[in-house]
Amino acid sequence: MKSFRFLNPASLDEAIALATAPDAGDARFLAGGQDLLTEMQEHLAEPDRVVNLKSVPGLDRIEAGGGRLRVGALATLVRLEREAAVRARWAALSEAAASVASPQIRSCATLGGNLCQRPRCAYYRIEEARCLKKGGTECFAYGGSNKYSAILGGGPSWIVHPSDLAPALVALDAEIVLRGAGGERRLPLEKFYVLPADGDVTKETVLAPGEVVTEVVVPEPPAGARSTYLKFRERESYDFALAAVAASLVLQDGVVRTARICLGGVAPVPWRAPQAEAALLGRRLDAALAKQAAAAALAGAAPLEQNAFKIPLTKTLVERALLALAR
Amino acid sequence: MRPLRLTVNGDTLETAAPAHWTLLEVLRYRLGLTGSKQGCDKGDCGACTVLVDGRPQLACLTLAALAEGHAITTIEGLMPLHVAAGGDGPDPVQGAFDRCGALQCGFCQPGMMLSARALLNRNPCPTRGEIREALSGNLCRCTGYTQIFEAVELAVAESLGVAPAPRAWEEQRMKPAEAQEQARRAAAALAAARERNDGGPGARS
């Protein structure tokens, strides 16, 4: 790891000032460090300054009440996984948190870090491969090893977004709060992520330099709402999603009143499936309807050479998630 | 160079290291505590697992500076802490690993035992599924894990004062009915203890 200046700000304003000072160089915010340190260990990130957000008080709250759940960016995944209120009312979020990596990583990893983590594509993670994500001219996955790549929203980069929490929070209609030198802005979490074709291909989010994720706000689900997160991994333990689905439904006498579905592991961003949601509305949720919604969710899929398997896999996950919520 | 004051295994230790050194590097190359292993150095293998305020954490993905002010437990501290808490000899997890042959090369063992200790502190009567989940961040390339899970189950059974479910190698030498009966008694004792503790996972975090 390259050496850096390690700074412990006492407030968020000081943290932002330290990261944006004219002499800051390449400054990075450190939360749980479970992604940033892997990048630093492998020389993918070589910051001049590391600004420690753990020294800023008040960024790690988990607060349910007043019709919403507020989770500070520094709340750890192990707390999201175990917090009784989250398990009871925002099940998709606690299930997603429990599915992340290993117990060791969940002890440290934070909400903000999970939402901002960098791609796990092998080409991106190999220091020597100067791929599109690292300022190169080519996405090596496109014509190379693409078993794990995107089947939706791909091009000119075919990474998949690795976050488990992001699809769950999009399905739960969360809002993200960002703070920078220019003040605070709030946006739907869905709008936080950018497709490679729509923005700077070297980034996955709209986060500006010197800007910090401070919290996520999730509305209280209405009566009768249920949510779940289903993740498929190549092995039972400690892996990123080959495909995942987060679904949040309001059912009334078996009939779908509202539906939000978001896919993970299949696109460069958490992939909302509005056609699937529309297919469900106003109809009785049974096996046939779940199948129809799953087909709608994957209708636009465009697999590469090695990842067509993700289509039936993801369809099955969507069906299973919907039927689990109907029970 | 950055001065560091770390609380390791109950001792306050003062040292200094460059700002970019990880907790693992400081433990091994400044404090001489080489029980925490340097395997992949990027969060994949779990060989560097230590406890930070009782929770398992990867020392290779923790900057040493961030460990200041927290109670760190390494494998070197497991027996002294057990003795200091009134116990006798090694931590029950260590004794069970020994008696179950839950190792070959031993490289994963410190991390495995610390993950197991963290689990048992939080959930004293885990099921096999909970043990598997708690150890899922620790890779072992020798044993195939069976003896490791059995070792944790042995530590649990001994804490409840019952015989553990027969281990794979014992089962082969027992009459089937006898093996089943011993497994049934162990399962019943575990279920009763879980009932008493009202606790499954997350009962204490």
Short mmCIF file of C-alpha atoms in Angstrom, two decimals:
data_model
loop_
_atom_site.label_atom_id
_atom_site.label_comp_id
_atom_site.label_asym_id
_atom_site.label_seq_id
_atom_site.Cartn_x
_atom_site.Cartn_y
_atom_site.Cartn_z
CA MET A 1 0.00 0.00 0.00
CA LYS A 2 1.25 3.48 -0.82
CA SER A 3 1.63 5.85 2.10
CA PHE A 4 -0.83 8.69 2.66
CA ARG A 5 -1.76 11.38 5.13
CA PHE A 6 -4.32 10.08 7.61
CA LEU A 7 -6.68 12.74 8.88
CA ASN A 8 -9.25 12.64 11.67
CA PRO A 9 -11.77 15.45 11.20
CA ALA A 10 -14.08 16.34 14.08
CA SER A 11 -17.03 17.33 11.90
CA LEU A 12 -18.51 16.66 8.48
CA ASP A 13 -17.69 20.20 7.33
CA GLU A 14 -14.09 19.73 8.36
CA ALA A 15 -13.97 16.36 6.57
CA ILE A 16 -15.27 17.92 3.35
CA ALA A 17 -12.84 20.85 3.68
CA LEU A 18 -9.91 18.45 4.17
CA ALA A 19 -10.92 16.44 1.12
CA THR A 20 -11.42 19.44 -1.14
CA ALA A 21 -8.49 21.66 -0.04
CA PRO A 22 -6.37 22.87 -2.98
CA ASP A 23 -3.42 20.79 -1.76
CA ALA A 24 -5.52 17.69 -0.96
CA GLY A 25 -4.43 15.77 -4.06
CA ASP A 26 -6.33 12.51 -4.45
CA ALA A 27 -8.38 12.44 -1.24
CA ARG A 28 -10.62 9.55 -0.20
CA PHE A 29 -13.13 9.24 2.59
CA LEU A 30 -12.70 6.17 4.77
CA ALA A 31 -15.69 4.54 6.46
CA GLY A 32 -15.48 0.78 7.13
CA GLY A 33 -12.64 0.50 4.64
CA GLN A 34 -13.70 -2.96 3.46
CA ASP A 35 -13.70 -1.93 -0.19
CA LEU A 36 -11.26 0.99 -0.13
CA LEU A 37 -8.53 -1.05 1.58
CA THR A 38 -8.80 -3.86 -0.97
CA GLU A 39 -8.38 -1.21 -3.68
CA MET A 40 -5.40 0.26 -1.87
CA GLN A 41 -3.82 -3.16 -1.23
CA GLU A 42 -4.01 -3.82 -4.97
CA HIS A 43 -2.87 -0.35 -6.04
CA LEU A 44 -6.19 0.48 -7.71
CA ALA A 45 -6.54 3.44 -5.39
CA GLU A 46 -3.49 5.36 -4.21
CA PRO A 47 -4.82 8.33 -2.30
CA ASP A 48 -2.62 11.14 -1.01
CA ARG A 49 -5.07 11.77 1.81
CA VAL A 50 -7.39 9.46 3.68
CA VAL A 51 -10.08 11.33 5.57
CA ASN A 52 -11.47 9.18 8.37
CA LEU A 53 -15.24 9.57 8.68
CA LYS A 54 -15.31 7.43 11.83
CA SER A 55 -13.98 10.39 13.76
CA VAL A 56 -17.08 12.39 12.82
CA PRO A 57 -19.75 11.84 15.48
CA GLY A 58 -23.37 11.00 14.63
CA LEU A 59 -22.99 9.35 11.24
CA ASP A 60 -23.84 5.83 12.41
CA ARG A 61 -27.40 6.05 13.72
CA ILE A 62 -30.19 3.66 12.85
CA GLU A 63 -33.45 5.35 13.75
CA ALA A 64 -36.93 4.00 13.02
CA GLY A 65 -39.86 6.30 13.73
CA GLY A 66 -41.96 9.17 12.42
CA GLY A 67 -42.97 7.19 9.36
CA ARG A 68 -39.45 6.42 8.18
CA LEU A 69 -36.17 4.66 8.79
CA ARG A 70 -33.04 6.78 8.83
CA VAL A 71 -29.74 4.98 8.50
CA GLY A 72 -26.49 6.91 8.81
CA ALA A 73 -23.81 6.20 6.22
CA LEU A 74 -21.51 4.73 8.87
CA ALA A 75 -24.02 2.24 10.32
CA THR A 76 -22.44 -1.20 10.01
CA LEU A 77 -24.05 -4.06 8.10
CA VAL A 78 -24.07 -6.30 11.16
CA ARG A 79 -26.31 -3.76 12.90
CA LEU A 80 -28.68 -3.52 9.90
CA GLU A 81 -28.81 -7.31 9.82
CA ARG A 82 -29.77 -7.63 13.50
CA GLU A 83 -31.76 -4.50 14.33
CA ALA A 84 -35.24 -5.73 15.31
CA ALA A 85 -37.15 -2.82 13.73
CA VAL A 86 -35.37 -3.26 10.41
CA ARG A 87 -36.00 -7.01 10.39
CA ALA A 88 -39.68 -6.47 11.13
CA ARG A 89 -40.56 -3.64 8.78
CA TRP A 90 -37.80 -3.40 6.15
CA ALA A 91 -37.09 -7.11 5.73
CA ALA A 92 -35.47 -6.76 2.29
CA LEU A 93 -32.85 -4.45 3.81
CA SER A 94 -31.91 -6.73 6.72
CA GLU A 95 -31.91 -9.79 4.43
CA ALA A 96 -29.66 -7.98 1.96
CA ALA A 97 -27.29 -6.92 4.77
CA ALA A 98 -27.13 -10.49 6.09
CA SER A 99 -26.22 -11.76 2.62
CA VAL A 100 -23.14 -9.57 2.25
CA ALA A 101 -19.67 -11.16 2.30
CA SER A 102 -18.56 -12.69 5.63
CA PRO A 103 -19.25 -12.00 9.31
CA GLN A 104 -15.82 -10.33 9.60
CA ILE A 105 -16.60 -7.93 6.77
CA ARG A 106 -20.13 -7.22 8.02
CA SER A 107 -18.67 -6.23 11.43
CA CYS A 108 -16.87 -3.35 9.72
CA ALA A 109 -18.53 -2.60 6.40
CA THR A 110 -20.93 0.33 6.36
CA LEU A 111 -24.10 1.30 4.52
CA GLY A 112 -22.35 4.19 2.73
CA GLY A 113 -19.40 2.06 1.73
CA ASN A 114 -21.63 -0.70 0.45
CA LEU A 115 -23.57 1.74 -1.74
CA CYS A 116 -20.37 3.33 -3.09
CA GLN A 117 -18.29 0.16 -3.59
CA ARG A 118 -16.37 -0.26 -6.83
CA PRO A 119 -16.92 -3.05 -9.36
CA ARG A 120 -15.72 -6.60 -8.74
CA CYS A 121 -15.10 -7.37 -12.43
CA ALA A 122 -11.84 -9.34 -12.55
CA TYR A 123 -10.44 -7.05 -15.26
CA TYR A 124 -11.11 -4.01 -13.09
CA ARG A 125 -9.48 -5.67 -10.08
CA ILE A 126 -6.30 -6.69 -11.96
CA GLU A 127 -3.87 -3.82 -11.58
CA GLU A 128 -2.24 -4.40 -14.96
CA ALA A 129 -5.48 -4.41 -16.98
CA ARG A 130 -6.12 -0.83 -18.05
CA CYS A 131 -9.80 -1.28 -18.76
CA LEU A 132 -12.46 1.29 -19.61
CA LYS A 133 -13.25 1.71 -15.90
CA LYS A 134 -9.63 2.70 -15.24
CA GLY A 135 -9.33 5.22 -18.07
CA GLY A 136 -8.51 2.70 -20.81
CA THR A 137 -10.33 2.37 -24.11
CA GLU A 138 -11.83 -1.10 -23.91
CA CYS A 139 -14.12 -3.18 -21.74
CA PHE A 140 -12.17 -6.45 -21.74
CA ALA A 141 -15.20 -8.38 -20.48
CA TYR A 142 -17.12 -7.69 -23.70
CA GLY A 143 -14.97 -9.96 -25.85
CA GLY A 144 -13.30 -11.83 -23.00
CA SER A 145 -14.39 -13.56 -19.84
CA ASN A 146 -17.95 -12.35 -19.29
CA LYS A 147 -19.67 -15.03 -17.25
CA TYR A 148 -20.23 -12.50 -14.43
CA SER A 149 -20.97 -9.47 -16.61
CA ALA A 150 -24.13 -7.47 -17.22
CA ILE A 151 -27.10 -8.77 -19.21
CA LEU A 152 -29.10 -5.56 -18.82
CA GLY A 153 -27.95 -1.97 -19.37
CA GLY A 154 -24.48 -3.01 -20.52
CA GLY A 155 -22.17 -0.98 -22.76
CA PRO A 156 -19.71 0.52 -23.17
CA SER A 157 -18.81 -1.13 -19.82
CA TRP A 158 -20.41 -4.42 -18.81
CA ILE A 159 -19.69 -4.40 -15.07
CA VAL A 160 -22.43 -5.41 -12.67
CA HIS A 161 -22.99 -3.30 -9.60
CA PRO A 162 -21.84 -5.41 -6.63
CA SER A 163 -24.03 -3.90 -3.90
CA ASP A 164 -26.65 -6.05 -2.18
CA LEU A 165 -28.10 -3.16 -0.20
CA ALA A 166 -28.72 -0.96 -3.26
CA PRO A 167 -31.37 -3.16 -4.94
CA ALA A 168 -33.08 -3.69 -1.58
CA LEU A 169 -33.15 0.03 -0.85
CA VAL A 170 -34.36 0.90 -4.36
CA ALA A 171 -37.20 -1.61 -3.94
CA LEU A 172 -37.99 0.07 -0.60
CA ASP A 173 -38.11 3.48 -2.34
CA ALA A 174 -35.17 4.93 -0.37
CA GLU A 175 -33.76 8.41 -0.71
CA ILE A 176 -30.04 9.13 -0.34
CA VAL A 177 -28.62 12.26 1.28
CA LEU A 178 -25.31 13.69 0.06
CA ARG A 179 -23.31 16.53 1.51
CA GLY A 180 -20.57 18.49 -0.23
CA ALA A 181 -18.88 21.88 -0.07
CA GLY A 182 -21.95 23.37 -1.77
CA GLY A 183 -24.40 21.99 0.80
CA GLU A 184 -26.79 19.08 0.98
CA ARG A 185 -28.75 17.34 -1.76
CA ARG A 186 -31.25 14.50 -1.58
CA LEU A 187 -32.23 12.21 -4.39
CA PRO A 188 -34.03 8.92 -4.91
CA LEU A 189 -31.41 6.19 -4.53
CA GLU A 190 -32.24 5.01 -8.03
CA LYS A 191 -31.00 8.35 -9.40
CA PHE A 192 -27.72 8.05 -7.47
CA TYR A 193 -26.50 5.39 -9.90
CA VAL A 194 -25.59 6.11 -13.53
CA LEU A 195 -25.36 3.72 -16.46
CA PRO A 196 -21.96 3.68 -18.16
CA ALA A 197 -23.60 4.96 -21.37
CA ASP A 198 -25.15 7.94 -19.59
CA GLY A 199 -22.21 9.45 -17.72
CA ASP A 200 -18.55 9.20 -16.80
CA VAL A 201 -17.77 5.54 -17.47
CA THR A 202 -15.11 5.49 -14.75
CA LYS A 203 -17.76 6.13 -12.08
CA GLU A 204 -20.91 4.31 -10.98
CA THR A 205 -22.63 7.15 -9.14
CA VAL A 206 -23.32 10.89 -9.31
CA LEU A 207 -21.20 11.46 -6.19
CA ALA A 208 -18.98 14.48 -6.87
CA PRO A 209 -15.38 14.75 -5.64
CA GLY A 210 -15.41 15.86 -2.02
CA GLU A 211 -19.05 14.84 -1.60
CA VAL A 212 -20.06 12.40 1.18
CA VAL A 213 -23.04 10.09 1.53
CA THR A 214 -24.45 11.04 4.93
CA GLU A 215 -27.59 8.92 5.23
CA VAL A 216 -30.36 6.97 3.59
CA VAL A 217 -34.01 7.61 4.40
CA VAL A 218 -36.54 4.83 3.79
CA PRO A 219 -40.28 5.45 4.07
CA GLU A 220 -42.30 3.29 6.46
CA PRO A 221 -44.02 0.64 4.36
CA PRO A 222 -47.84 0.88 4.41
CA ALA A 223 -49.96 -1.69 6.23
CA GLY A 224 -49.91 -5.00 4.39
CA ALA A 225 -46.54 -4.33 2.78
CA ARG A 226 -43.93 -7.06 2.60
CA SER A 227 -40.47 -7.17 1.15
CA THR A 228 -37.70 -9.65 0.56
CA TYR A 229 -34.23 -9.99 -0.95
CA LEU A 230 -33.17 -13.17 -2.73
CA LYS A 231 -29.58 -13.64 -3.81
CA PHE A 232 -28.02 -16.42 -5.82
CA ARG A 233 -24.30 -17.10 -5.35
CA GLU A 234 -21.98 -19.59 -6.98
CA ARG A 235 -21.25 -21.05 -3.55
CA GLU A 236 -23.18 -20.98 -0.32
CA SER A 237 -20.81 -18.69 1.53
CA TYR A 238 -19.14 -15.36 1.04
CA ASP A 239 -19.77 -14.33 -2.54
CA PHE A 240 -21.18 -11.58 -4.67
CA ALA A 241 -24.51 -12.12 -6.40
CA LEU A 242 -24.64 -13.90 -9.73
CA ALA A 243 -28.16 -12.52 -9.71
CA ALA A 244 -30.39 -11.10 -7.02
CA VAL A 245 -33.85 -9.62 -6.67
CA ALA A 246 -35.41 -7.28 -4.17
CA ALA A 247 -39.19 -7.05 -4.17
CA SER A 248 -41.57 -4.97 -2.14
CA LEU A 249 -45.33 -5.49 -2.48
CA VAL A 250 -48.56 -4.34 -0.93
CA LEU A 251 -51.15 -7.08 -1.20
CA GLN A 252 -54.84 -6.72 -0.43
CA ASP A 253 -56.78 -9.99 -0.35
CA GLY A 254 -54.15 -11.53 -2.58
CA VAL A 255 -54.34 -8.70 -5.13
CA VAL A 256 -51.23 -6.59 -5.80
CA ARG A 257 -51.82 -2.92 -4.95
CA THR A 258 -48.25 -1.63 -5.24
CA ALA A 259 -45.07 -3.31 -6.44
CA ARG A 260 -41.43 -2.35 -6.65
CA ILE A 261 -38.88 -4.80 -8.04
CA CYS A 262 -35.17 -4.21 -8.40
CA LEU A 263 -32.57 -6.64 -9.73
CA GLY A 264 -28.96 -6.96 -8.57
CA GLY A 265 -25.93 -8.63 -10.10
CA VAL A 266 -27.21 -8.30 -13.65
CA ALA A 267 -26.64 -4.65 -14.63
CA PRO A 268 -24.13 -1.84 -14.06
CA VAL A 269 -26.66 -0.23 -11.72
CA PRO A 270 -29.35 -1.63 -9.43
CA TRP A 271 -31.89 -2.47 -12.15
CA ARG A 272 -35.48 -1.45 -11.56
CA ALA A 273 -37.99 -3.59 -13.45
CA PRO A 274 -40.99 -1.32 -14.16
CA GLN A 275 -42.53 -3.69 -16.75
CA ALA A 276 -42.65 -6.44 -14.17
CA GLU A 277 -44.19 -4.07 -11.63
CA ALA A 278 -46.86 -3.00 -14.16
CA ALA A 279 -47.65 -6.62 -14.97
CA LEU A 280 -48.48 -7.24 -11.31
CA LEU A 281 -50.68 -4.27 -10.49
CA GLY A 282 -54.32 -4.95 -9.76
CA ARG A 283 -54.00 -8.67 -10.32
CA ARG A 284 -54.13 -11.69 -8.06
CA LEU A 285 -50.62 -12.93 -7.33
CA ASP A 286 -50.34 -16.60 -8.22
CA ALA A 287 -47.73 -18.79 -9.88
CA ALA A 288 -48.82 -17.85 -13.39
CA LEU A 289 -48.68 -14.12 -12.68
CA ALA A 290 -45.27 -14.45 -10.99
CA LYS A 291 -43.96 -16.20 -14.08
CA GLN A 292 -45.36 -13.49 -16.32
CA ALA A 293 -43.81 -10.73 -14.20
CA ALA A 294 -40.45 -12.54 -14.20
CA ALA A 295 -40.53 -12.74 -17.99
CA ALA A 296 -41.34 -9.02 -18.18
CA ALA A 297 -38.43 -8.18 -15.87
CA LEU A 298 -35.94 -9.87 -18.19
CA ALA A 299 -37.60 -8.94 -21.50
CA GLY A 300 -34.82 -6.55 -22.51
CA ALA A 301 -31.91 -8.79 -21.52
CA ALA A 302 -28.98 -8.88 -23.94
CA PRO A 303 -26.47 -11.48 -22.72
CA LEU A 304 -22.86 -11.76 -23.84
CA GLU A 305 -21.20 -14.99 -24.89
CA GLN A 306 -20.93 -16.63 -21.46
CA ASN A 307 -23.76 -15.24 -19.37
CA ALA A 308 -27.08 -16.17 -20.99
CA PHE A 309 -27.52 -18.48 -17.96
CA LYS A 310 -28.33 -15.37 -15.94
CA ILE A 311 -31.68 -14.95 -17.75
CA PRO A 312 -33.44 -18.13 -16.53
CA LEU A 313 -31.61 -17.79 -13.20
CA THR A 314 -32.90 -14.25 -12.61
CA LYS A 315 -36.40 -15.12 -13.82
CA THR A 316 -36.54 -17.95 -11.30
CA LEU A 317 -35.39 -15.64 -8.52
CA VAL A 318 -38.08 -13.09 -9.40
CA GLU A 319 -40.75 -15.80 -9.39
CA ARG A 320 -39.56 -17.23 -6.08
CA ALA A 321 -39.37 -13.81 -4.43
CA LEU A 322 -42.89 -12.90 -5.55
CA LEU A 323 -44.37 -16.21 -4.47
CA ALA A 324 -42.60 -15.99 -1.12
CA LEU A 325 -44.29 -12.62 -0.58
CA ALA A 326 -47.69 -14.00 -1.65
CA ARG A 327 -47.64 -16.72 1.00
CA MET B 1 5.70 7.32 11.48
CA ARG B 2 2.64 7.57 13.64
CA PRO B 3 2.57 6.75 17.36
CA LEU B 4 0.04 4.07 18.23
CA ARG B 5 -1.45 2.98 21.51
CA LEU B 6 -3.28 -0.31 21.16
CA THR B 7 -5.13 -2.46 23.66
CA VAL B 8 -4.22 -6.02 22.74
CA ASN B 9 -5.30 -9.01 24.83
CA GLY B 10 -5.87 -6.74 27.81
CA ASP B 11 -2.47 -5.04 27.62
CA THR B 12 -1.90 -1.46 26.53
CA LEU B 13 0.96 -1.48 24.06
CA GLU B 14 2.71 1.55 22.62
CA THR B 15 4.44 1.46 19.29
CA ALA B 16 4.69 3.45 16.08
CA ALA B 17 4.15 2.64 12.41
CA PRO B 18 3.58 4.41 9.09
CA ALA B 19 -0.02 5.66 8.63
CA HIS B 20 -0.74 3.13 5.90
CA TRP B 21 0.13 0.06 7.97
CA THR B 22 -2.72 -2.26 8.71
CA LEU B 23 -3.52 -3.68 12.13
CA LEU B 24 -2.20 -7.01 10.84
CA GLU B 25 1.16 -5.52 9.94
CA VAL B 26 1.47 -3.79 13.30
CA LEU B 27 0.52 -6.95 15.21
CA ARG B 28 3.01 -9.08 13.31
CA TYR B 29 5.90 -6.77 12.54
CA ARG B 30 5.84 -4.31 15.44
CA LEU B 31 4.37 -6.28 18.32
CA GLY B 32 5.68 -9.71 17.38
CA LEU B 33 2.21 -11.28 17.58
CA THR B 34 2.53 -13.57 14.59
CA GLY B 35 -0.45 -15.76 15.48
CA SER B 36 -2.64 -13.64 13.19
CA LYS B 37 -1.76 -14.96 9.75
CA GLN B 38 -1.10 -12.97 6.61
CA GLY B 39 -2.78 -14.98 3.87
CA CYS B 40 -4.37 -13.13 0.98
CA ASP B 41 -4.00 -9.63 2.50
CA LYS B 42 -7.19 -8.53 0.76
CA GLY B 43 -10.08 -9.83 2.79
CA ASP B 44 -10.70 -13.17 1.12
CA CYS B 45 -9.24 -15.84 3.43
CA GLY B 46 -9.99 -14.81 7.03
CA ALA B 47 -6.60 -16.03 8.34
CA CYS B 48 -5.98 -12.59 9.90
CA THR B 49 -9.28 -12.56 11.85
CA VAL B 50 -9.02 -10.85 15.24
CA LEU B 51 -11.74 -9.73 17.63
CA VAL B 52 -12.33 -6.00 17.93
CA ASP B 53 -14.60 -5.24 20.87
CA GLY B 54 -15.67 -8.87 20.66
CA ARG B 55 -16.58 -8.86 16.97
CA PRO B 56 -14.61 -10.75 14.34
CA GLN B 57 -12.81 -8.40 12.01
CA LEU B 58 -10.14 -8.69 9.32
CA ALA B 59 -6.86 -7.21 10.54
CA CYS B 60 -5.63 -6.95 6.93
CA LEU B 61 -8.48 -4.57 6.03
CA THR B 62 -8.23 -2.49 9.20
CA LEU B 63 -5.84 0.44 9.38
CA ALA B 64 -3.91 0.21 12.63
CA ALA B 65 -4.85 3.80 13.43
CA LEU B 66 -8.53 2.79 13.43
CA ALA B 67 -7.90 0.11 16.05
CA GLU B 68 -6.87 2.62 18.70
CA GLY B 69 -9.33 2.83 21.55
CA HIS B 70 -10.79 -0.62 20.88
CA ALA B 71 -10.19 -3.92 22.68
CA ILE B 72 -8.31 -6.25 20.33
CA THR B 73 -8.12 -9.98 20.95
CA THR B 74 -5.68 -12.12 19.00
CA ILE B 75 -5.13 -15.85 19.20
CA GLU B 76 -2.29 -15.22 21.67
CA GLY B 77 -4.86 -13.79 24.08
CA LEU B 78 -7.45 -16.55 23.96
CA MET B 79 -5.97 -18.73 26.71
CA PRO B 80 -4.79 -15.86 29.00
CA LEU B 81 -8.23 -14.23 28.75
CA HIS B 82 -9.93 -17.54 29.53
CA VAL B 83 -7.69 -18.00 32.58
CA ALA B 84 -8.18 -14.40 33.68
CA ALA B 85 -11.95 -14.99 33.55
CA GLY B 86 -11.55 -17.86 36.00
CA GLY B 87 -11.14 -20.68 33.50
CA ASP B 88 -8.60 -23.43 33.60
CA GLY B 89 -6.15 -24.12 30.76
CA PRO B 90 -6.83 -23.22 27.15
CA ASP B 91 -10.09 -21.72 25.90
CA PRO B 92 -12.66 -24.54 25.41
CA VAL B 93 -12.61 -23.80 21.68
CA GLN B 94 -8.86 -24.41 21.60
CA GLY B 95 -9.20 -27.66 23.55
CA ALA B 96 -11.97 -28.86 21.24
CA PHE B 97 -9.97 -28.05 18.09
CA ASP B 98 -7.10 -30.01 19.56
CA ARG B 99 -9.16 -33.08 20.41
CA CYS B 100 -11.12 -33.09 17.14
CA GLY B 101 -8.04 -32.79 14.95
CA ALA B 102 -9.62 -29.70 13.43
CA LEU B 103 -6.48 -28.71 11.60
CA GLN B 104 -3.75 -29.94 9.33
CA CYS B 105 -1.37 -27.17 8.37
CA GLY B 106 -2.80 -24.85 11.04
CA PHE B 107 -2.68 -21.66 8.99
CA CYS B 108 -6.41 -20.97 9.18
CA GLN B 109 -6.72 -22.12 12.78
CA PRO B 110 -6.19 -18.85 14.69
CA GLY B 111 -8.83 -17.10 12.58
CA MET B 112 -11.19 -20.07 12.80
CA MET B 113 -10.93 -20.22 16.57
CA LEU B 114 -11.50 -16.48 16.97
CA SER B 115 -14.56 -16.58 14.69
CA ALA B 116 -15.83 -19.53 16.74
CA ARG B 117 -15.16 -17.71 20.02
CA ALA B 118 -17.08 -14.64 18.78
CA LEU B 119 -20.01 -16.87 17.81
CA LEU B 120 -20.13 -18.66 21.17
CA ASN B 121 -19.95 -15.39 23.11
CA ARG B 122 -23.02 -14.16 21.23
CA ASN B 123 -24.85 -17.44 20.81
CA PRO B 124 -23.67 -20.12 23.26
CA CYS B 125 -25.76 -22.91 21.70
CA PRO B 126 -25.46 -22.58 17.94
CA THR B 127 -26.81 -25.09 15.45
CA ARG B 128 -24.61 -26.60 12.76
CA GLY B 129 -26.10 -24.09 10.31
CA GLU B 130 -25.22 -21.16 12.55
CA ILE B 131 -21.69 -22.50 13.01
CA ARG B 132 -21.25 -22.81 9.25
CA GLU B 133 -22.50 -19.26 8.74
CA ALA B 134 -20.24 -17.85 11.49
CA LEU B 135 -17.16 -19.55 10.02
CA SER B 136 -18.05 -18.77 6.39
CA GLY B 137 -15.43 -16.04 6.20
CA ASN B 138 -12.57 -18.38 7.15
CA LEU B 139 -11.12 -20.55 4.43
CA CYS B 140 -9.49 -23.90 5.21
CA ARG B 141 -7.79 -25.73 2.36
CA CYS B 142 -6.86 -28.88 4.34
CA THR B 143 -9.64 -30.29 6.46
CA GLY B 144 -12.81 -30.00 4.41
CA TYR B 145 -14.28 -28.21 7.46
CA THR B 146 -16.03 -31.25 8.97
CA GLN B 147 -13.71 -31.58 11.97
CA ILE B 148 -13.81 -27.82 12.47
CA PHE B 149 -17.62 -27.79 12.75
CA GLU B 150 -17.41 -30.84 15.00
CA ALA B 151 -14.89 -29.06 17.23
CA VAL B 152 -17.23 -26.13 17.77
CA GLU B 153 -20.07 -28.57 18.46
CA LEU B 154 -17.85 -30.37 20.97
CA ALA B 155 -17.12 -27.10 22.78
CA VAL B 156 -20.88 -26.40 22.90
CA ALA B 157 -21.78 -29.91 24.10
CA GLU B 158 -19.14 -29.78 26.82
CA SER B 159 -20.44 -26.44 28.03
CA LEU B 160 -23.88 -28.11 28.36
CA GLY B 161 -22.39 -31.16 30.06
CA VAL B 162 -23.59 -33.66 27.44
CA ALA B 163 -21.84 -35.93 24.98
CA PRO B 164 -21.67 -34.34 21.52
CA ALA B 165 -23.34 -35.90 18.49
CA PRO B 166 -20.92 -38.61 17.32
CA ARG B 167 -18.25 -37.18 15.08
CA ALA B 168 -17.94 -38.57 11.56
CA TRP B 169 -14.97 -40.79 12.46
CA GLU B 170 -16.63 -42.09 15.63
CA GLU B 171 -19.92 -42.82 13.95
CA GLN B 172 -18.25 -45.34 11.66
CA ARG B 173 -17.15 -47.35 14.69
CA MET B 174 -20.47 -47.30 16.54
CA LYS B 175 -23.58 -49.39 16.19
CA PRO B 176 -26.08 -47.34 14.14
CA ALA B 177 -28.72 -47.36 16.88
CA GLU B 178 -26.14 -46.24 19.44
CA ALA B 179 -24.92 -43.40 17.19
CA GLN B 180 -28.48 -42.27 16.55
CA GLU B 181 -29.28 -42.28 20.23
CA GLN B 182 -26.21 -40.20 21.10
CA ALA B 183 -27.03 -37.74 18.30
CA ARG B 184 -30.63 -37.51 19.51
CA ARG B 185 -29.56 -36.79 23.10
CA ALA B 186 -27.11 -34.11 21.94
CA ALA B 187 -29.78 -32.47 19.76
CA ALA B 188 -32.32 -32.54 22.60
CA ALA B 189 -29.84 -30.96 25.02
CA LEU B 190 -29.04 -28.24 22.48
CA ALA B 191 -32.73 -27.56 21.80
CA ALA B 192 -33.48 -27.36 25.53
CA ALA B 193 -30.56 -25.00 26.09
CA ARG B 194 -31.67 -22.78 23.20
CA GLU B 195 -35.16 -22.70 24.67
CA ARG B 196 -33.75 -21.64 28.06
CA ASN B 197 -31.60 -18.93 26.50
CA ASP B 198 -34.55 -17.86 24.36
CA GLY B 199 -31.88 -17.42 21.94
CA GLY B 200 -30.98 -18.05 18.54
CA PRO B 201 -28.93 -15.79 16.44
CA GLY B 202 -29.07 -12.13 17.30
CA ALA B 203 -30.26 -12.83 20.82
CA ARG B 204 -27.20 -10.94 21.92
CA SER B 205 -25.30 -8.84 19.45
#
